[in-house]
Amino acid sequence: MNRLFALNRWLGWLTLSLLAAALWLVFTAPVDYQQGNSVRILYMHVPSAKMALFVYIALTLFSAWHLWKKSETADILAEASAPVGAAFALVTLVSGSIWGKPMWGTWWAWDARLTSMLVLLILYMGVIALRNGIDDPIKGGRATAILAIFGAIDLPIIHFSVSWWRTLHQPPSFGQASTGSTITGPLLPPLVWMSVAFIFLGTYLVILKAREIRGRKILENLETERTSHA
Amino acid sequence: MGGTQPVLKAIYRLAWKDVMADFRHRSTFSSMLFFSVAVLLVFQAAFEPDPREAQRLVPGLLWTTVLFTTIMGLGRVFQSEEENGAFEGLMLAPLPRGAIFFGKWLGNLTLSLMVMVMLVPLTLILFNVTLWSHVPMLLFLLFLGTMGLTALGVLLAAMTQTARSRETLLALLLLPLVSPLLIAGVQAMAVVITTGDLSGPWLNLLLIFDAIYLALAPWGFGWLVEE
């Protein structure tokens, strides 16, 4: 793990330069003929939505790995993933909201994707709260891992039922805008670059957080050793 | 048959123990019942529906009340074991962990269902809704939903039992995860009330949810209590 932490510094610089390059592309891209400059929010919104989901998949895999092999590394990585994923989910919701006000005329709509993302954010917060709530780190780690796996099973059901609910109930009034308006031409490269930069950003943040958690664990172990000797 | 009979008996005994102990002194049942009435009171005060609006609101009212009441009951599923240090004893019982889970689940389900049997007529009376011919179907839907709800709920109760502020945590974890169940339940009930038809996609979703959680929750419980 220490080697990973050592490499992370370079990953950080790489992320920063990728983000800078992607941002430059974002601001030099032409404006959308309908949305004007608001379209630029999309370059942050779409990658963070992807990352919010992607980090949850990683969290599930770390959790399964932890349950199966009792690996402490997997436990630390799972603990580190949750806040990073929550941050991406929050960025997605907030940026979507800011974009939604001028485009849809409303900050929020109970659309299938919005609702699923909100549930994902609450789920992340639940995973974080459960771990913080249990004093015994071994029990807490195991309970959190099981919760994360159950969340992963539940998320497709949530998405499915919510989109079903919204389509059976009333057709979304902004169908054209929300159901994947195909993006082409000069607007595409900044999105691709931004997505790559966000993947690096997510990885960097998770490793950074993992380093902090491991440091804390080492410190706690020293503390218990010291008090037991005294 | 010789293999499963003792396990089924043990599940029944465990559930019976919980229900009896509850009636003798823990009285979760009466707290749940009066809590559900209090929730109805809150709804009435907050929305003041006239009978026509009330009829439209009934599915949502019933499911929200059931959800909140169930959370209250779930908070106590492992309470007596935790307080008296009996949880280890329960785990030492020569039973598969899945059987222990189903025993606790059945006990909690029984208490919740008894509350519901009283809650449905009470709701119809208090909100002046004349849906008396629908009562069996409403109860049946609540019963179906509660099976999955308590299956997931007992697992989460086991997860949070040693946590600080466990009841808040239980609600925080349970509510997002059961949102599909709530949507399906409300929609299925609305269909029953408007058309009198007990079938359709929402009922299937309810059944799927039940099947998934009844199959997976015992497995999760086994992982959770493993030493």
Coordinates of C-alpha atoms in Angstrom, one line a residue:
Chain A
M1 CA 0.0 0.0 0.0
N2 CA 2.8 2.4 0.8
R3 CA 4.0 2.2 -2.8
L4 CA 0.5 3.1 -4.0
F5 CA 0.6 6.1 -1.7
A6 CA 4.0 7.2 -3.1
L7 CA 2.7 6.9 -6.7
N8 CA -0.4 8.9 -5.8
R9 CA 1.6 12.2 -5.7
W10 CA 2.3 11.7 -9.4
L11 CA -1.3 10.7 -10.1
G12 CA -2.3 14.0 -8.4
W13 CA -0.1 16.1 -10.8
L14 CA -1.4 14.0 -13.8
T15 CA -5.0 14.7 -12.7
L16 CA -4.3 18.4 -12.3
S17 CA -2.8 18.7 -15.8
L18 CA -5.6 16.6 -17.3
L19 CA -8.2 18.8 -15.6
A20 CA -6.5 21.9 -16.9
A21 CA -6.4 20.6 -20.4
A22 CA -10.0 19.5 -20.3
L23 CA -11.1 22.8 -18.9
W24 CA -9.3 24.6 -21.6
L25 CA -11.2 22.5 -24.1
V26 CA -14.5 23.1 -22.3
F27 CA -14.1 26.9 -22.5
T28 CA -12.9 27.0 -26.1
A29 CA -15.7 24.7 -27.3
P30 CA -18.4 26.5 -29.3
V31 CA -21.7 27.4 -27.5
D32 CA -24.7 25.3 -28.1
Y33 CA -27.1 27.0 -30.5
Q34 CA -30.1 26.3 -28.1
Q35 CA -28.5 26.2 -24.6
G36 CA -25.9 28.9 -25.1
N37 CA -23.2 28.9 -22.4
S38 CA -25.2 26.8 -20.0
V39 CA -24.1 23.8 -21.9
R40 CA -20.7 24.0 -20.3
I41 CA -22.2 22.8 -17.0
L42 CA -22.8 19.5 -18.8
Y43 CA -19.0 18.9 -19.0
M44 CA -18.9 18.7 -15.2
H45 CA -22.3 17.2 -14.7
V46 CA -22.1 14.1 -16.9
P47 CA -18.6 13.0 -15.8
S48 CA -19.5 13.4 -12.1
A49 CA -22.8 11.4 -12.6
K50 CA -20.8 8.6 -14.2
M51 CA -18.2 8.8 -11.4
A52 CA -20.9 8.7 -8.7
L53 CA -22.1 5.3 -10.1
F54 CA -18.6 4.1 -10.9
V55 CA -17.4 4.7 -7.4
Y56 CA -20.4 2.8 -6.0
I57 CA -19.4 -0.2 -8.2
A58 CA -15.9 0.1 -6.8
L59 CA -17.3 0.3 -3.3
T60 CA -19.3 -2.9 -3.8
L61 CA -16.3 -4.7 -5.2
F62 CA -14.1 -3.6 -2.2
S63 CA -16.9 -4.6 0.2
A64 CA -17.2 -8.1 -1.4
W65 CA -13.5 -8.5 -1.4
H66 CA -13.4 -7.5 2.3
L67 CA -16.1 -9.9 3.3
W68 CA -14.6 -12.7 1.3
K69 CA -10.9 -12.4 2.1
K70 CA -11.1 -10.3 5.3
S71 CA -8.6 -8.0 3.6
E72 CA -7.9 -4.9 5.6
T73 CA -6.8 -3.1 2.4
A74 CA -10.2 -3.7 0.9
D75 CA -11.8 -2.4 4.0
I76 CA -9.8 0.8 4.0
L77 CA -10.5 1.3 0.2
A78 CA -14.2 0.8 0.8
E79 CA -14.2 3.3 3.6
A80 CA -12.3 5.8 1.4
S81 CA -14.7 5.3 -1.5
A82 CA -17.9 6.3 0.2
P83 CA -17.2 10.0 0.8
V84 CA -15.7 10.4 -2.6
G85 CA -18.7 8.9 -4.2
A86 CA -21.0 11.0 -2.1
A87 CA -19.2 14.1 -3.2
F88 CA -19.6 13.2 -6.9
A89 CA -23.3 12.5 -6.3
L90 CA -23.7 15.9 -4.7
V91 CA -21.9 17.7 -7.5
T92 CA -24.1 15.9 -10.0
L93 CA -27.3 17.0 -8.2
V94 CA -26.2 20.6 -7.6
S95 CA -24.8 21.1 -11.1
G96 CA -27.9 19.5 -12.6
S97 CA -30.1 21.8 -10.5
I98 CA -28.2 24.9 -11.6
W99 CA -28.5 23.8 -15.2
G100 CA -32.2 22.8 -14.8
K101 CA -33.3 26.3 -13.6
P102 CA -32.7 28.1 -16.9
M103 CA -33.3 25.1 -19.1
W104 CA -36.3 23.4 -17.6
G105 CA -37.5 26.3 -15.6
T106 CA -37.3 24.4 -12.3
W107 CA -34.5 23.5 -9.9
W108 CA -35.9 20.0 -9.3
A109 CA -38.2 17.5 -11.0
W110 CA -39.1 14.0 -9.7
D111 CA -37.7 12.5 -12.8
A112 CA -36.4 9.0 -12.8
R113 CA -32.7 9.8 -13.0
L114 CA -32.9 12.7 -10.5
T115 CA -34.7 10.5 -8.0
S116 CA -32.2 7.6 -8.5
M117 CA -29.2 10.0 -8.0
L118 CA -30.8 11.4 -4.8
V119 CA -31.3 7.9 -3.4
L120 CA -27.7 7.1 -4.3
L121 CA -26.6 10.1 -2.3
I122 CA -28.7 9.1 0.7
L123 CA -27.3 5.6 0.4
Y124 CA -23.7 6.9 0.4
M125 CA -24.6 9.0 3.5
G126 CA -26.0 5.8 5.2
V127 CA -22.9 3.9 4.4
I128 CA -20.7 6.6 6.0
A129 CA -23.1 7.0 9.0
L130 CA -23.2 3.3 9.7
R131 CA -19.4 3.0 9.8
N132 CA -19.1 6.1 12.0
G133 CA -21.9 4.8 14.3
I134 CA -20.2 1.5 15.2
D135 CA -17.3 1.7 17.7
D136 CA -15.8 -1.7 17.0
P137 CA -14.0 -1.2 13.7
I138 CA -14.1 -4.9 12.7
K139 CA -17.9 -5.1 13.2
G140 CA -18.4 -1.7 11.6
G141 CA -16.4 -2.7 8.6
R142 CA -18.4 -5.9 8.1
A143 CA -21.8 -4.3 8.6
T144 CA -20.9 -1.5 6.2
A145 CA -19.7 -4.0 3.6
I146 CA -23.0 -5.9 3.8
L147 CA -25.0 -2.7 3.6
A148 CA -23.0 -1.6 0.5
I149 CA -23.7 -4.9 -1.2
F150 CA -27.4 -4.7 -0.4
G151 CA -27.4 -1.2 -1.7
A152 CA -25.9 -2.5 -5.0
I153 CA -28.6 -5.0 -5.3
D154 CA -31.2 -2.4 -4.5
L155 CA -30.0 0.3 -6.8
P156 CA -31.1 -1.4 -10.1
I157 CA -34.5 -2.1 -8.5
I158 CA -34.8 1.6 -7.4
H159 CA -33.8 2.8 -10.8
F160 CA -36.2 0.4 -12.5
S161 CA -39.2 1.1 -10.3
V162 CA -38.7 4.9 -10.3
S163 CA -38.5 5.1 -14.1
W164 CA -41.4 2.8 -14.4
W165 CA -43.3 4.9 -11.9
R166 CA -42.5 8.1 -13.8
T167 CA -43.4 6.7 -17.2
L168 CA -46.6 5.0 -16.1
H169 CA -47.6 8.0 -14.0
Q170 CA -47.1 10.9 -16.3
P171 CA -44.6 11.3 -19.2
P172 CA -41.8 13.6 -18.2
S173 CA -42.5 17.0 -19.8
F174 CA -38.8 17.5 -20.7
G175 CA -38.3 14.2 -22.4
Q176 CA -36.2 15.6 -25.2
A177 CA -33.7 17.2 -22.9
S178 CA -33.3 14.4 -20.4
T179 CA -33.4 11.3 -22.5
G180 CA -29.8 11.4 -23.7
S181 CA -29.7 14.2 -26.3
T182 CA -27.0 12.8 -28.6
I183 CA -24.0 15.0 -28.4
T184 CA -21.8 15.2 -31.5
G185 CA -19.3 17.3 -33.3
P186 CA -17.1 19.9 -31.6
L187 CA -19.0 19.4 -28.2
L188 CA -17.8 15.8 -27.8
P189 CA -14.0 16.1 -27.2
P190 CA -14.2 18.2 -24.1
L191 CA -16.7 15.7 -22.6
V192 CA -14.3 12.8 -23.3
W193 CA -11.4 14.6 -21.8
M194 CA -13.4 15.7 -18.8
S195 CA -14.5 12.2 -18.3
V196 CA -11.0 10.8 -18.3
A197 CA -9.9 13.6 -16.0
F198 CA -12.7 12.7 -13.6
I199 CA -11.7 9.1 -13.6
F200 CA -8.2 10.1 -12.5
L201 CA -9.6 12.6 -10.0
G202 CA -11.8 9.9 -8.4
T203 CA -8.9 7.4 -8.2
Y204 CA -6.6 10.1 -6.7
L205 CA -9.1 11.2 -4.1
V206 CA -9.9 7.6 -3.0
I207 CA -6.2 6.8 -2.6
L208 CA -5.6 10.1 -0.8
K209 CA -8.5 9.3 1.6
A210 CA -7.2 5.7 2.1
R211 CA -3.9 7.1 3.1
E212 CA -5.5 9.2 5.7
I213 CA -7.6 6.3 7.0
R214 CA -4.5 4.1 7.3
G215 CA -2.6 6.7 9.1
R216 CA -5.5 7.1 11.5
K217 CA -5.6 3.3 12.1
I218 CA -1.9 3.1 12.8
L219 CA -2.2 6.0 15.2
E220 CA -5.1 4.3 17.0
N221 CA -3.2 1.1 17.3
L222 CA -0.2 2.9 18.8
E223 CA -2.6 4.7 21.2
T224 CA -4.1 1.4 22.5
E225 CA -0.6 -0.1 22.8
R226 CA 0.6 2.9 24.8
T227 CA -2.4 2.9 27.2
S228 CA -2.2 -0.9 27.7
H229 CA 1.5 -0.6 28.7
A230 CA 1.0 2.4 31.0
Chain B
M1 CA -38.6 -34.2 6.1
G2 CA -36.9 -35.2 9.3
G3 CA -34.2 -32.6 8.6
T4 CA -36.4 -29.5 8.1
Q5 CA -39.0 -30.2 10.8
P6 CA -36.9 -29.3 13.8
V7 CA -35.7 -26.1 12.1
L8 CA -39.2 -25.0 11.3
K9 CA -40.2 -25.7 14.9
A10 CA -37.3 -23.7 16.2
I11 CA -38.2 -20.7 13.9
Y12 CA -41.8 -20.9 15.2
R13 CA -40.6 -21.1 18.9
L14 CA -38.3 -18.2 18.5
A15 CA -41.1 -16.1 17.0
W16 CA -43.5 -17.2 19.6
K17 CA -41.0 -16.3 22.4
D18 CA -40.7 -12.8 21.0
V19 CA -44.4 -12.2 20.6
M20 CA -45.2 -13.6 24.0
A21 CA -42.4 -11.6 25.7
D22 CA -43.7 -8.5 24.0
F23 CA -47.3 -9.0 25.2
R24 CA -46.0 -9.8 28.8
H25 CA -43.8 -6.8 29.4
R26 CA -42.1 -5.1 26.5
S27 CA -45.3 -3.9 24.9
T28 CA -43.9 -2.9 21.5
F29 CA -47.3 -3.8 20.1
S30 CA -49.2 -1.2 22.0
S31 CA -46.6 1.5 21.4
M32 CA -46.7 0.7 17.7
L33 CA -50.5 0.8 17.6
F34 CA -50.8 4.1 19.4
F35 CA -47.8 5.5 17.4
S36 CA -49.6 4.7 14.2
V37 CA -52.8 6.4 15.5
A38 CA -50.6 9.4 16.3
V39 CA -49.2 9.4 12.8
L40 CA -52.8 9.5 11.4
L41 CA -53.5 12.4 13.7
V42 CA -50.5 14.2 12.3
F43 CA -51.6 13.6 8.8
Q44 CA -55.1 14.8 9.5
A45 CA -53.8 18.0 11.2
A46 CA -51.3 18.6 8.3
F47 CA -53.5 18.0 5.3
E48 CA -57.2 18.2 6.6
P49 CA -58.4 16.2 3.6
D50 CA -62.1 16.2 2.8
P51 CA -63.5 12.7 2.2
R52 CA -62.9 12.8 -1.6
E53 CA -59.3 13.8 -1.1
A54 CA -58.9 11.3 1.7
Q55 CA -60.0 8.5 -0.6
R56 CA -57.2 9.5 -3.0
L57 CA -54.7 9.8 -0.2
V58 CA -55.5 6.5 1.5
P59 CA -52.7 4.4 -0.2
G60 CA -50.1 7.0 0.7
L61 CA -51.5 7.4 4.2
L62 CA -51.5 3.7 4.9
W63 CA -48.1 3.0 3.5
T64 CA -46.4 5.9 5.3
T65 CA -48.0 5.0 8.6
V66 CA -47.0 1.4 8.2
L67 CA -43.5 2.4 7.2
F68 CA -43.0 4.6 10.3
T69 CA -44.7 2.2 12.6
T70 CA -42.6 -0.7 11.3
I71 CA -39.4 1.3 11.8
M72 CA -40.4 1.8 15.4
G73 CA -41.0 -2.0 15.9
L74 CA -37.7 -2.9 14.1
G75 CA -35.7 -0.7 16.5
R76 CA -36.7 -3.1 19.3
V77 CA -36.2 -6.4 17.5
F78 CA -32.8 -7.1 19.1
Q79 CA -33.2 -4.7 22.0
S80 CA -33.9 -7.3 24.8
E81 CA -31.1 -9.5 23.5
E82 CA -28.7 -6.6 23.5
E83 CA -29.7 -5.3 26.9
N84 CA -29.5 -8.7 28.7
G85 CA -26.4 -10.0 26.8
A86 CA -28.6 -12.8 25.4
F87 CA -27.5 -12.2 21.8
E88 CA -24.5 -14.5 22.2
G89 CA -26.7 -17.1 23.7
L90 CA -29.0 -16.9 20.7
M91 CA -26.1 -17.2 18.4
L92 CA -24.9 -20.3 20.3
A93 CA -28.1 -22.1 19.7
P94 CA -27.6 -25.2 17.6
L95 CA -29.4 -23.7 14.6
P96 CA -28.4 -22.4 11.2
R97 CA -28.0 -18.6 11.3
G98 CA -30.7 -18.3 8.6
A99 CA -33.2 -20.0 11.0
I100 CA -32.4 -17.5 13.7
F101 CA -33.0 -14.7 11.2
F102 CA -36.3 -16.2 10.1
G103 CA -37.4 -16.6 13.7
K104 CA -36.8 -13.0 14.5
W105 CA -38.4 -11.9 11.3
L106 CA -41.5 -14.0 11.9
G107 CA -41.9 -12.5 15.4
N108 CA -41.6 -9.0 14.1
L109 CA -43.9 -9.7 11.1
T110 CA -46.6 -11.1 13.4
L111 CA -46.5 -7.9 15.6
S112 CA -46.5 -5.6 12.6
L113 CA -49.4 -7.5 11.0
M114 CA -51.5 -7.3 14.2
V115 CA -51.0 -3.5 14.2
M116 CA -52.1 -3.4 10.5
V117 CA -55.2 -5.4 11.1
M118 CA -56.3 -2.6 13.5
L119 CA -54.8 0.3 11.6
V120 CA -56.7 -0.2 8.3
P121 CA -60.2 0.0 9.8
L122 CA -59.1 2.8 12.1
T123 CA -57.8 4.8 9.1
L124 CA -61.1 4.3 7.2
I125 CA -63.1 5.5 10.3
L126 CA -60.9 8.5 11.1
F127 CA -60.7 9.8 7.6
N128 CA -64.4 9.0 6.8
V129 CA -63.5 6.9 3.8
T130 CA -66.1 4.2 2.8
L131 CA -63.9 1.6 1.3
W132 CA -65.1 -1.2 3.5
S133 CA -65.4 -3.8 0.7
H134 CA -61.7 -3.2 -0.1
V135 CA -60.4 -4.0 3.4
P136 CA -59.3 -7.6 2.7
M137 CA -57.4 -6.5 -0.4
L138 CA -55.8 -3.5 1.3
L139 CA -54.7 -5.8 4.1
F140 CA -53.4 -8.4 1.7
L141 CA -51.2 -5.7 -0.1
L142 CA -49.9 -4.4 3.2
F143 CA -49.1 -8.0 4.2
L144 CA -47.2 -8.5 1.0
G145 CA -45.3 -5.3 1.4
T146 CA -44.5 -5.9 5.1
M147 CA -42.9 -9.3 4.4
G148 CA -40.1 -7.7 2.3
L149 CA -40.0 -4.6 4.5
T150 CA -39.4 -6.5 7.7
A151 CA -37.0 -8.9 6.0
L152 CA -34.8 -6.0 5.1
G153 CA -35.6 -4.2 8.3
V154 CA -34.6 -7.1 10.6
L155 CA -31.2 -7.3 8.8
L156 CA -30.7 -3.6 9.2
A157 CA -31.7 -3.8 12.8
A158 CA -29.1 -6.4 13.4
M159 CA -26.6 -4.2 11.6
T160 CA -27.3 -1.1 13.7
Q161 CA -28.0 -2.8 17.0
T162 CA -24.6 -2.0 18.5
A163 CA -24.3 1.4 16.9
R164 CA -24.7 4.8 18.6
S165 CA -28.1 6.5 17.8
R166 CA -29.3 3.2 16.4
E167 CA -32.9 4.2 15.7
T168 CA -32.0 7.2 13.6
L169 CA -29.4 5.1 11.7
L170 CA -32.0 2.4 11.1
A171 CA -34.4 4.9 9.6
L172 CA -31.7 6.5 7.5
L173 CA -30.6 3.1 6.0
L174 CA -34.1 1.6 5.6
L175 CA -36.0 4.5 3.9
P176 CA -33.9 4.8 0.7
L177 CA -33.6 1.0 0.3
V178 CA -37.4 0.4 0.6
S179 CA -38.4 3.3 -1.7
P180 CA -39.2 0.8 -4.6
L181 CA -41.4 -1.1 -2.2
L182 CA -43.2 2.0 -1.2
I183 CA -43.8 3.1 -4.8
A184 CA -45.0 -0.3 -5.8
G185 CA -47.2 -0.6 -2.7
V186 CA -48.8 2.8 -3.1
Q187 CA -49.4 2.3 -6.9
A188 CA -50.8 -1.2 -6.4
M189 CA -53.2 0.0 -3.7
A190 CA -54.3 3.0 -5.9
V191 CA -55.1 0.5 -8.7
V192 CA -57.1 -1.7 -6.2
I193 CA -59.1 1.3 -4.9
T194 CA -59.9 2.8 -8.4
T195 CA -60.5 -0.4 -10.4
G196 CA -60.9 -3.1 -7.7
D197 CA -58.3 -5.1 -9.6
L198 CA -55.7 -7.0 -7.7
S199 CA -53.1 -7.6 -10.3
G200 CA -50.8 -5.8 -12.6
P201 CA -47.1 -4.8 -12.8
W202 CA -47.0 -3.1 -9.4
L203 CA -48.1 -6.2 -7.6
N204 CA -45.4 -8.1 -9.5
L205 CA -42.8 -5.6 -8.4
L206 CA -43.9 -6.1 -4.8
L207 CA -43.6 -9.8 -5.1
I208 CA -40.1 -9.5 -6.7
F209 CA -39.0 -7.2 -3.9
D210 CA -40.2 -9.8 -1.3
A211 CA -38.5 -12.7 -3.0
I212 CA -35.2 -10.9 -3.3
Y213 CA -35.1 -9.8 0.3
L214 CA -36.4 -13.0 1.8
A215 CA -33.7 -14.9 -0.1
L216 CA -30.8 -12.5 0.6
A217 CA -31.4 -11.1 4.0
P218 CA -30.7 -14.4 5.9
W219 CA -27.5 -14.7 3.9
G220 CA -26.5 -11.1 4.9
F221 CA -27.4 -11.9 8.5
G222 CA -25.1 -14.9 8.4
W223 CA -22.2 -12.8 7.3
L224 CA -23.0 -10.1 9.8
V225 CA -23.0 -12.2 13.0
E226 CA -20.0 -14.4 11.9
E227 CA -17.3 -14.4 14.5

